[in-house]
PDB file of C-alpha atoms in Angstrom:
ATOM      1  CA  GLU E   1     -63.677  33.692 132.245  1.00 86.00           C
ATOM      2  CA  ILE E   2     -59.872  34.700 131.760  1.00 91.00           C
ATOM      3  CA  VAL E   3     -59.353  37.746 129.960  1.00 95.00           C
ATOM      4  CA  LEU E   4     -56.358  38.116 128.412  1.00 97.00           C
ATOM      5  CA  THR E   5     -54.884  41.682 128.105  1.00 98.00           C
ATOM      6  CA  GLN E   6     -52.332  43.002 125.719  1.00 98.00           C
ATOM      7  CA  SER E   7     -49.584  45.965 125.755  1.00 97.00           C
ATOM      8  CA  PRO E   8     -48.873  48.114 124.249  1.00 97.00           C
ATOM      9  CA  GLY E   9     -51.532  48.685 121.821  1.00 97.00           C
ATOM     10  CA  THR E  10     -48.822  49.352 119.035  1.00 98.00           C
ATOM     11  CA  LEU E  11     -45.531  48.971 119.148  1.00 98.00           C
ATOM     12  CA  SER E  12     -43.444  51.623 116.866  1.00 98.00           C
ATOM     13  CA  LEU E  13     -39.888  50.201 116.321  1.00 97.00           C
ATOM     14  CA  SER E  14     -37.189  50.204 113.902  1.00 97.00           C
ATOM     15  CA  PRO E  15     -35.467  47.330 112.043  1.00 97.00           C
ATOM     16  CA  GLY E  16     -32.787  45.973 114.586  1.00 97.00           C
ATOM     17  CA  GLU E  17     -34.157  46.950 117.398  1.00 98.00           C
ATOM     18  CA  ARG E  18     -35.971  44.751 120.383  1.00 98.00           C
ATOM     19  CA  ALA E  19     -39.718  44.119 120.667  1.00 98.00           C
ATOM     20  CA  THR E  20     -41.225  42.980 124.106  1.00 98.00           C
ATOM     21  CA  LEU E  21     -44.801  42.570 123.749  1.00 98.00           C
ATOM     22  CA  SER E  22     -46.832  41.645 126.750  1.00 98.00           C
ATOM     23  CA  CYS E  23     -49.629  39.427 127.583  1.00 98.00           C
ATOM     24  CA  ARG E  24     -51.530  39.447 130.720  1.00 98.00           C
ATOM     25  CA  ALA E  25     -54.014  37.173 132.362  1.00 96.00           C
ATOM     26  CA  SER E  26     -56.920  37.881 134.437  1.00 96.00           C
ATOM     27  CA  GLN E  27     -56.166  34.558 136.281  1.00 94.00           C
ATOM     28  CA  SER E  28     -53.424  32.319 136.378  1.00 94.00           C
ATOM     29  CA  VAL E  29     -53.366  30.367 132.983  1.00 94.00           C
ATOM     30  CA  ALA E  30     -53.250  26.592 133.688  1.00 91.00           C
ATOM     31  CA  HIS E  31     -50.095  24.501 132.705  1.00 93.00           C
ATOM     32  CA  ASN E  32     -49.109  27.361 130.564  1.00 94.00           C
ATOM     33  CA  TYR E  33     -51.623  26.821 127.868  1.00 95.00           C
ATOM     34  CA  LEU E  34     -50.845  30.024 126.018  1.00 97.00           C
ATOM     35  CA  ALA E  35     -50.106  30.405 122.508  1.00 98.00           C
ATOM     36  CA  TRP E  36     -48.528  33.530 120.476  1.00 98.00           C
ATOM     37  CA  TYR E  37     -49.719  34.112 116.693  1.00 98.00           C
ATOM     38  CA  GLN E  38     -48.304  36.523 114.052  1.00 98.00           C
ATOM     39  CA  HIS E  39     -50.970  37.831 111.688  1.00 98.00           C
ATOM     40  CA  LYS E  40     -50.087  39.852 108.633  1.00 97.00           C
ATOM     41  CA  PRO E  41     -52.980  41.641 106.137  1.00 93.00           C
ATOM     42  CA  GLY E  42     -54.214  38.989 103.593  1.00 93.00           C
ATOM     43  CA  GLN E  43     -52.651  36.109 105.042  1.00 95.00           C
ATOM     44  CA  ALA E  44     -53.456  33.248 107.371  1.00 96.00           C
ATOM     45  CA  PRO E  45     -52.680  33.800 111.353  1.00 97.00           C
ATOM     46  CA  ARG E  46     -49.796  32.027 111.931  1.00 98.00           C
ATOM     47  CA  LEU E  47     -48.904  29.831 115.149  1.00 98.00           C
ATOM     48  CA  LEU E  48     -45.418  31.058 116.734  1.00 98.00           C
ATOM     49  CA  PHE E  49     -45.463  29.920 120.203  1.00 98.00           C
ATOM     50  CA  TYR E  50     -47.216  27.077 122.546  1.00 97.00           C
ATOM     51  CA  GLY E  51     -46.966  26.294 126.275  1.00 96.00           C
ATOM     52  CA  ALA E  52     -46.292  29.895 126.459  1.00 97.00           C
ATOM     53  CA  SER E  53     -42.229  29.060 125.253  1.00 98.00           C
ATOM     54  CA  ILE E  54     -42.001  26.030 123.216  1.00 97.00           C
ATOM     55  CA  ARG E  55     -41.340  27.845 119.414  1.00 98.00           C
ATOM     56  CA  ILE E  56     -42.861  25.958 116.348  1.00 97.00           C
ATOM     57  CA  ALA E  57     -40.409  24.435 114.111  1.00 96.00           C
ATOM     58  CA  GLY E  58     -39.364  27.079 111.277  1.00 96.00           C
ATOM     59  CA  ILE E  59     -39.604  30.250 113.640  1.00 97.00           C
ATOM     60  CA  PRO E  60     -36.612  32.074 113.678  1.00 97.00           C
ATOM     61  CA  ASP E  61     -34.899  32.002 117.283  1.00 96.00           C
ATOM     62  CA  ARG E  62     -34.763  35.903 117.098  1.00 98.00           C
ATOM     63  CA  PHE E  63     -38.440  34.963 118.418  1.00 98.00           C
ATOM     64  CA  SER E  64     -38.732  34.127 122.125  1.00 98.00           C
ATOM     65  CA  GLY E  65     -41.987  33.119 124.570  1.00 98.00           C
ATOM     66  CA  SER E  66     -41.595  33.409 128.212  1.00 98.00           C
ATOM     67  CA  GLY E  67     -43.675  33.906 131.290  1.00 97.00           C
ATOM     68  CA  SER E  68     -46.123  31.834 133.631  1.00 97.00           C
ATOM     69  CA  GLY E  69     -49.063  32.423 135.646  1.00 95.00           C
ATOM     70  CA  THR E  70     -50.564  35.659 134.248  1.00 97.00           C
ATOM     71  CA  ASP E  71     -47.585  37.491 133.156  1.00 98.00           C
ATOM     72  CA  PHE E  72     -46.489  36.239 129.287  1.00 98.00           C
ATOM     73  CA  THR E  73     -44.270  37.691 127.004  1.00 98.00           C
ATOM     74  CA  LEU E  74     -43.387  37.593 123.277  1.00 98.00           C
ATOM     75  CA  THR E  75     -39.516  38.925 122.259  1.00 98.00           C
ATOM     76  CA  ILE E  76     -38.069  39.633 119.365  1.00 98.00           C
ATOM     77  CA  ARG E  77     -34.450  39.936 119.502  1.00 95.00           C
ATOM     78  CA  ARG E  78     -33.652  41.840 116.530  1.00 95.00           C
ATOM     79  CA  LEU E  79     -36.542  42.964 114.087  1.00 97.00           C
ATOM     80  CA  GLU E  80     -36.452  42.154 110.792  1.00 97.00           C
ATOM     81  CA  PRO E  81     -38.938  43.766 108.186  1.00 96.00           C
ATOM     82  CA  GLU E  82     -40.811  41.065 107.783  1.00 97.00           C
ATOM     83  CA  ASP E  83     -41.690  41.014 111.352  1.00 98.00           C
ATOM     84  CA  PHE E  84     -43.645  43.678 111.650  1.00 97.00           C
ATOM     85  CA  ALA E  85     -47.194  42.656 111.984  1.00 98.00           C
ATOM     86  CA  VAL E  86     -50.011  42.138 114.695  1.00 98.00           C
ATOM     87  CA  TYR E  87     -49.364  39.594 117.451  1.00 98.00           C
ATOM     88  CA  TYR E  88     -51.841  37.978 119.435  1.00 98.00           C
ATOM     89  CA  CYS E  89     -51.746  35.838 122.377  1.00 98.00           C
ATOM     90  CA  GLN E  90     -54.249  33.191 123.079  1.00 97.00           C
ATOM     91  CA  LEU E  91     -55.573  30.713 125.538  1.00 95.00           C
ATOM     92  CA  TYR E  92     -56.129  26.716 125.032  1.00 94.00           C
ATOM     93  CA  GLY E  93     -56.840  23.890 126.651  1.00 86.00           C
ATOM     94  CA  ASP E  94     -59.889  24.395 128.655  1.00 78.00           C
ATOM     95  CA  SER E  95     -62.863  22.275 128.953  1.00 76.00           C
ATOM     96  CA  PRO E  96     -65.158  23.313 128.152  1.00 78.00           C
ATOM     97  CA  PRO E  97     -62.572  25.556 125.359  1.00 82.00           C
ATOM     98  CA  LEU E  98     -63.150  28.738 125.342  1.00 82.00           C
ATOM     99  CA  HIS E  99     -59.695  29.868 122.613  1.00 90.00           C
ATOM    100  CA  THR E 100     -59.750  33.608 124.308  1.00 92.00           C
ATOM    101  CA  PHE E 101     -57.561  35.926 122.180  1.00 97.00           C
ATOM    102  CA  GLY E 102     -55.926  38.704 123.423  1.00 97.00           C
ATOM    103  CA  GLN E 103     -56.993  42.347 121.833  1.00 98.00           C
ATOM    104  CA  GLY E 104     -53.707  41.824 119.870  1.00 98.00           C
ATOM    105  CA  THR E 105     -50.373  44.424 119.240  1.00 98.00           C
ATOM    106  CA  LYS E 106     -49.875  45.890 116.309  1.00 98.00           C
ATOM    107  CA  LEU E 107     -45.831  46.113 115.667  1.00 98.00           C
ATOM    108  CA  GLU E 108     -44.880  48.782 113.020  1.00 97.00           C
ATOM    109  CA  ILE E 109     -41.935  49.873 111.203  1.00 95.00           C
ATOM    110  CA  LYS E 110     -41.232  53.522 112.992  1.00 93.00           C
TER     111      LYS E 110
ATOM    112  CA  GLU Q   1     -48.735  20.344 102.103  1.00 92.00           C
ATOM    113  CA  VAL Q   2     -51.457  21.334 104.983  1.00 93.00           C
ATOM    114  CA  GLN Q   3     -54.459  23.356 103.105  1.00 96.00           C
ATOM    115  CA  LEU Q   4     -57.621  24.655 104.605  1.00 98.00           C
ATOM    116  CA  LEU Q   5     -59.792  26.518 101.990  1.00 98.00           C
ATOM    117  CA  GLU Q   6     -62.576  28.451 103.207  1.00 98.00           C
ATOM    118  CA  SER Q   7     -65.470  29.350 100.672  1.00 98.00           C
ATOM    119  CA  GLY Q   8     -69.339  30.423 100.835  1.00 98.00           C
ATOM    120  CA  GLY Q   9     -68.966  34.005 102.262  1.00 97.00           C
ATOM    121  CA  GLY Q  10     -70.537  36.911 100.436  1.00 98.00           C
ATOM    122  CA  LEU Q  11     -73.157  39.612 100.899  1.00 98.00           C
ATOM    123  CA  VAL Q  12     -76.414  38.908 103.146  1.00 98.00           C
ATOM    124  CA  GLN Q  13     -79.117  40.915 104.291  1.00 98.00           C
ATOM    125  CA  PRO Q  14     -79.676  41.229 107.829  1.00 98.00           C
ATOM    126  CA  GLY Q  15     -81.997  37.955 109.720  1.00 98.00           C
ATOM    127  CA  GLY Q  16     -80.613  35.807 106.459  1.00 98.00           C
ATOM    128  CA  SER Q  17     -78.614  32.554 106.547  1.00 98.00           C
ATOM    129  CA  LEU Q  18     -75.108  31.826 105.287  1.00 98.00           C
ATOM    130  CA  ARG Q  19     -73.091  28.292 105.063  1.00 98.00           C
ATOM    131  CA  LEU Q  20     -69.316  28.483 105.022  1.00 98.00           C
ATOM    132  CA  SER Q  21     -67.538  25.346 104.057  1.00 98.00           C
ATOM    133  CA  CYS Q  22     -63.739  24.400 105.019  1.00 98.00           C
ATOM    134  CA  ALA Q  23     -62.052  22.356 102.621  1.00 98.00           C
ATOM    135  CA  ALA Q  24     -59.110  20.277 104.323  1.00 98.00           C
ATOM    136  CA  SER Q  25     -56.403  18.583 102.641  1.00 96.00           C
ATOM    137  CA  GLY Q  26     -52.652  17.224 103.021  1.00 95.00           C
ATOM    138  CA  PHE Q  27     -53.556  15.900 106.585  1.00 93.00           C
ATOM    139  CA  THR Q  28     -55.500  13.717 108.344  1.00 95.00           C
ATOM    140  CA  PHE Q  29     -58.660  15.667 108.944  1.00 96.00           C
ATOM    141  CA  SER Q  30     -60.621  13.213 111.227  1.00 95.00           C
ATOM    142  CA  ASN Q  31     -57.642  13.388 113.528  1.00 94.00           C
ATOM    143  CA  CYS Q  32     -57.919  17.488 114.107  1.00 95.00           C
ATOM    144  CA  ILE Q  33     -60.142  19.553 116.508  1.00 95.00           C
ATOM    145  CA  MET Q  34     -61.497  21.855 114.219  1.00 96.00           C
ATOM    146  CA  ASN Q  35     -62.244  25.741 114.974  1.00 97.00           C
ATOM    147  CA  TRP Q  36     -63.766  28.947 113.337  1.00 98.00           C
ATOM    148  CA  VAL Q  37     -62.331  31.990 114.186  1.00 98.00           C
ATOM    149  CA  ARG Q  38     -63.451  35.519 112.792  1.00 98.00           C
ATOM    150  CA  GLN Q  39     -62.013  39.296 112.489  1.00 98.00           C
ATOM    151  CA  ALA Q  40     -64.293  41.934 112.065  1.00 98.00           C
ATOM    152  CA  PRO Q  41     -62.868  44.880 109.931  1.00 96.00           C
ATOM    153  CA  GLY Q  42     -60.301  46.884 112.068  1.00 95.00           C
ATOM    154  CA  LYS Q  43     -60.734  44.418 115.135  1.00 97.00           C
ATOM    155  CA  GLY Q  44     -58.708  41.546 116.542  1.00 97.00           C
ATOM    156  CA  LEU Q  45     -59.267  37.627 115.989  1.00 98.00           C
ATOM    157  CA  GLU Q  46     -62.188  36.115 117.844  1.00 97.00           C
ATOM    158  CA  TRP Q  47     -62.698  32.529 118.723  1.00 96.00           C
ATOM    159  CA  ILE Q  48     -66.215  31.502 117.593  1.00 96.00           C
ATOM    160  CA  SER Q  49     -66.727  27.767 117.743  1.00 96.00           C
ATOM    161  CA  VAL Q  50     -65.177  24.198 117.927  1.00 96.00           C
ATOM    162  CA  ILE Q  51     -66.119  20.787 117.076  1.00 96.00           C
ATOM    163  CA  THR Q  52     -64.485  17.799 118.076  1.00 94.00           C
ATOM    164  CA  THR Q  53     -62.714  15.090 115.983  1.00 94.00           C
ATOM    165  CA  SER Q  54     -65.972  13.115 115.615  1.00 94.00           C
ATOM    166  CA  GLY Q  55     -68.389  15.771 115.820  1.00 95.00           C
ATOM    167  CA  SER Q  56     -70.040  14.448 119.039  1.00 95.00           C
ATOM    168  CA  SER Q  57     -68.717  17.790 121.058  1.00 94.00           C
ATOM    169  CA  THR Q  58     -69.362  21.476 119.648  1.00 96.00           C
ATOM    170  CA  TYR Q  59     -69.102  24.727 121.629  1.00 95.00           C
ATOM    171  CA  TYR Q  60     -69.518  28.012 120.838  1.00 96.00           C
ATOM    172  CA  ALA Q  61     -68.840  31.553 121.760  1.00 95.00           C
ATOM    173  CA  ASP Q  62     -71.208  33.642 123.336  1.00 95.00           C
ATOM    174  CA  SER Q  63     -71.649  35.934 120.378  1.00 96.00           C
ATOM    175  CA  VAL Q  64     -72.804  33.394 117.985  1.00 98.00           C
ATOM    176  CA  LYS Q  65     -74.168  30.655 120.415  1.00 97.00           C
ATOM    177  CA  GLY Q  66     -77.812  29.526 119.261  1.00 97.00           C
ATOM    178  CA  ARG Q  67     -77.330  31.318 115.628  1.00 98.00           C
ATOM    179  CA  PHE Q  68     -74.394  29.405 114.200  1.00 98.00           C
ATOM    180  CA  THR Q  69     -73.710  25.703 114.141  1.00 98.00           C
ATOM    181  CA  ILE Q  70     -70.496  23.999 113.268  1.00 98.00           C
ATOM    182  CA  SER Q  71     -70.323  20.392 111.991  1.00 98.00           C
ATOM    183  CA  ARG Q  72     -67.999  18.318 110.029  1.00 98.00           C
ATOM    184  CA  ASP Q  73     -67.927  15.539 107.297  1.00 98.00           C
ATOM    185  CA  ASN Q  74     -65.024  13.155 108.003  1.00 97.00           C
ATOM    186  CA  SER Q  75     -65.512  11.631 104.692  1.00 97.00           C
ATOM    187  CA  LYS Q  76     -65.508  14.695 102.703  1.00 98.00           C
ATOM    188  CA  ASN Q  77     -62.545  16.292 104.769  1.00 98.00           C
ATOM    189  CA  THR Q  78     -64.826  19.220 105.201  1.00 98.00           C
ATOM    190  CA  LEU Q  79     -65.685  21.662 108.051  1.00 98.00           C
ATOM    191  CA  SER Q  80     -68.926  23.806 107.547  1.00 98.00           C
ATOM    192  CA  LEU Q  81     -70.029  26.707 109.794  1.00 98.00           C
ATOM    193  CA  GLN Q  82     -74.328  27.316 109.490  1.00 98.00           C
ATOM    194  CA  MET Q  83     -74.829  30.977 110.415  1.00 98.00           C
ATOM    195  CA  ASN Q  84     -78.565  31.989 110.546  1.00 98.00           C
ATOM    196  CA  GLY Q  85     -80.059  35.446 112.344  1.00 98.00           C
ATOM    197  CA  LEU Q  86     -77.175  37.237 110.926  1.00 98.00           C
ATOM    198  CA  ARG Q  87     -76.635  40.562 111.791  1.00 98.00           C
ATOM    199  CA  PRO Q  88     -74.296  43.986 110.878  1.00 98.00           C
ATOM    200  CA  ASP Q  89     -71.869  42.883 113.809  1.00 97.00           C
ATOM    201  CA  ASP Q  90     -71.125  39.774 112.282  1.00 98.00           C
ATOM    202  CA  THR Q  91     -69.946  41.197 109.343  1.00 98.00           C
ATOM    203  CA  ALA Q  92     -66.113  39.789 109.156  1.00 98.00           C
ATOM    204  CA  ILE Q  93     -63.361  37.304 107.852  1.00 98.00           C
ATOM    205  CA  TYR Q  94     -64.229  34.057 108.794  1.00 98.00           C
ATOM    206  CA  TYR Q  95     -61.315  31.407 109.404  1.00 98.00           C
ATOM    207  CA  CYS Q  96     -60.868  27.929 109.796  1.00 98.00           C
ATOM    208  CA  ALA Q  97     -58.643  26.447 111.884  1.00 98.00           C
ATOM    209  CA  GLY Q  98     -57.411  22.978 113.122  1.00 96.00           C
ATOM    210  CA  HIS Q  99     -55.067  21.556 116.036  1.00 94.00           C
ATOM    211  CA  ARG Q 100     -53.440  18.264 115.169  1.00 91.00           C
ATOM    212  CA  GLY Q 101     -54.489  16.551 117.611  1.00 84.00           C
ATOM    213  CA  ASN Q 102     -57.767  15.255 119.855  1.00 83.00           C
ATOM    214  CA  THR Q 103     -57.118  17.914 122.333  1.00 88.00           C
ATOM    215  CA  TYR Q 104     -58.460  21.642 122.751  1.00 91.00           C
ATOM    216  CA  GLY Q 105     -54.995  22.834 121.735  1.00 92.00           C
ATOM    217  CA  PRO Q 106     -53.475  25.493 119.596  1.00 95.00           C
ATOM    218  CA  PHE Q 107     -54.234  26.224 115.883  1.00 96.00           C
ATOM    219  CA  ASP Q 108     -51.543  24.689 114.056  1.00 96.00           C
ATOM    220  CA  ASP Q 109     -52.699  25.370 110.652  1.00 96.00           C
ATOM    221  CA  TRP Q 110     -55.114  28.149 109.425  1.00 98.00           C
ATOM    222  CA  GLY Q 111     -57.059  28.816 105.971  1.00 97.00           C
ATOM    223  CA  GLN Q 112     -56.945  32.367 104.411  1.00 96.00           C
ATOM    224  CA  GLY Q 113     -60.281  32.970 104.924  1.00 97.00           C
ATOM    225  CA  THR Q 114     -63.647  34.002 103.563  1.00 98.00           C
ATOM    226  CA  LEU Q 115     -65.407  37.569 103.799  1.00 98.00           C
ATOM    227  CA  VAL Q 116     -68.939  37.781 105.061  1.00 98.00           C
ATOM    228  CA  THR Q 117     -70.922  41.094 104.579  1.00 98.00           C
ATOM    229  CA  VAL Q 118     -73.788  41.361 106.648  1.00 98.00           C
ATOM    230  CA  SER Q 119     -75.568  44.624 105.498  1.00 97.00           C
ATOM    231  CA  SER Q 120     -79.187  45.827 103.872  1.00 96.00           C
TER     232      SER Q 120
END
């Protein structure tokens, strides 16, 4: 079973700064079947990327996803106030499916 | 507009049972693989179960296997989660989430969640 480890646990930055969030898998992720979600308190989580780097329609292009194999990165180029949230990476596509989530990175305003 | 609306949460004693429902609208429910995901207080997201489009295959996380049962009624556009043998560590917000396709893909759509509290 693949384990996803996200770092850092908490990232404190100011609006306008660049955020780099890491997701490391304990084994290589087949086909780069890795997704990223944004989750704000009291709201439903929102899918940002799938296939490690394919941006969902409507997600601003200041967000980018990259990586392959075991190392994946979510980058937010210039932070906007609405970007402060918890971000999760997730595996998908296995059979049988084990849609494992990473433990999350909290992006907070400095 | 795609909408997933969970219901059925509440306070239940340890060892008790609860049945959650998720009403889907705005998309072809029968074409979507559906999941339940939960978030315990102060914790991250935990995937707990998935059901295929026809309902013929189901899978569970080890934490709920043997206690929870996922099901769906495509004629009523409804997803359900029967939870038996509830424990305090099952306390969480429970979300239904769907992938718009017949593969074990990422979760395109999510509900707002329903809170389950297991306590005496």
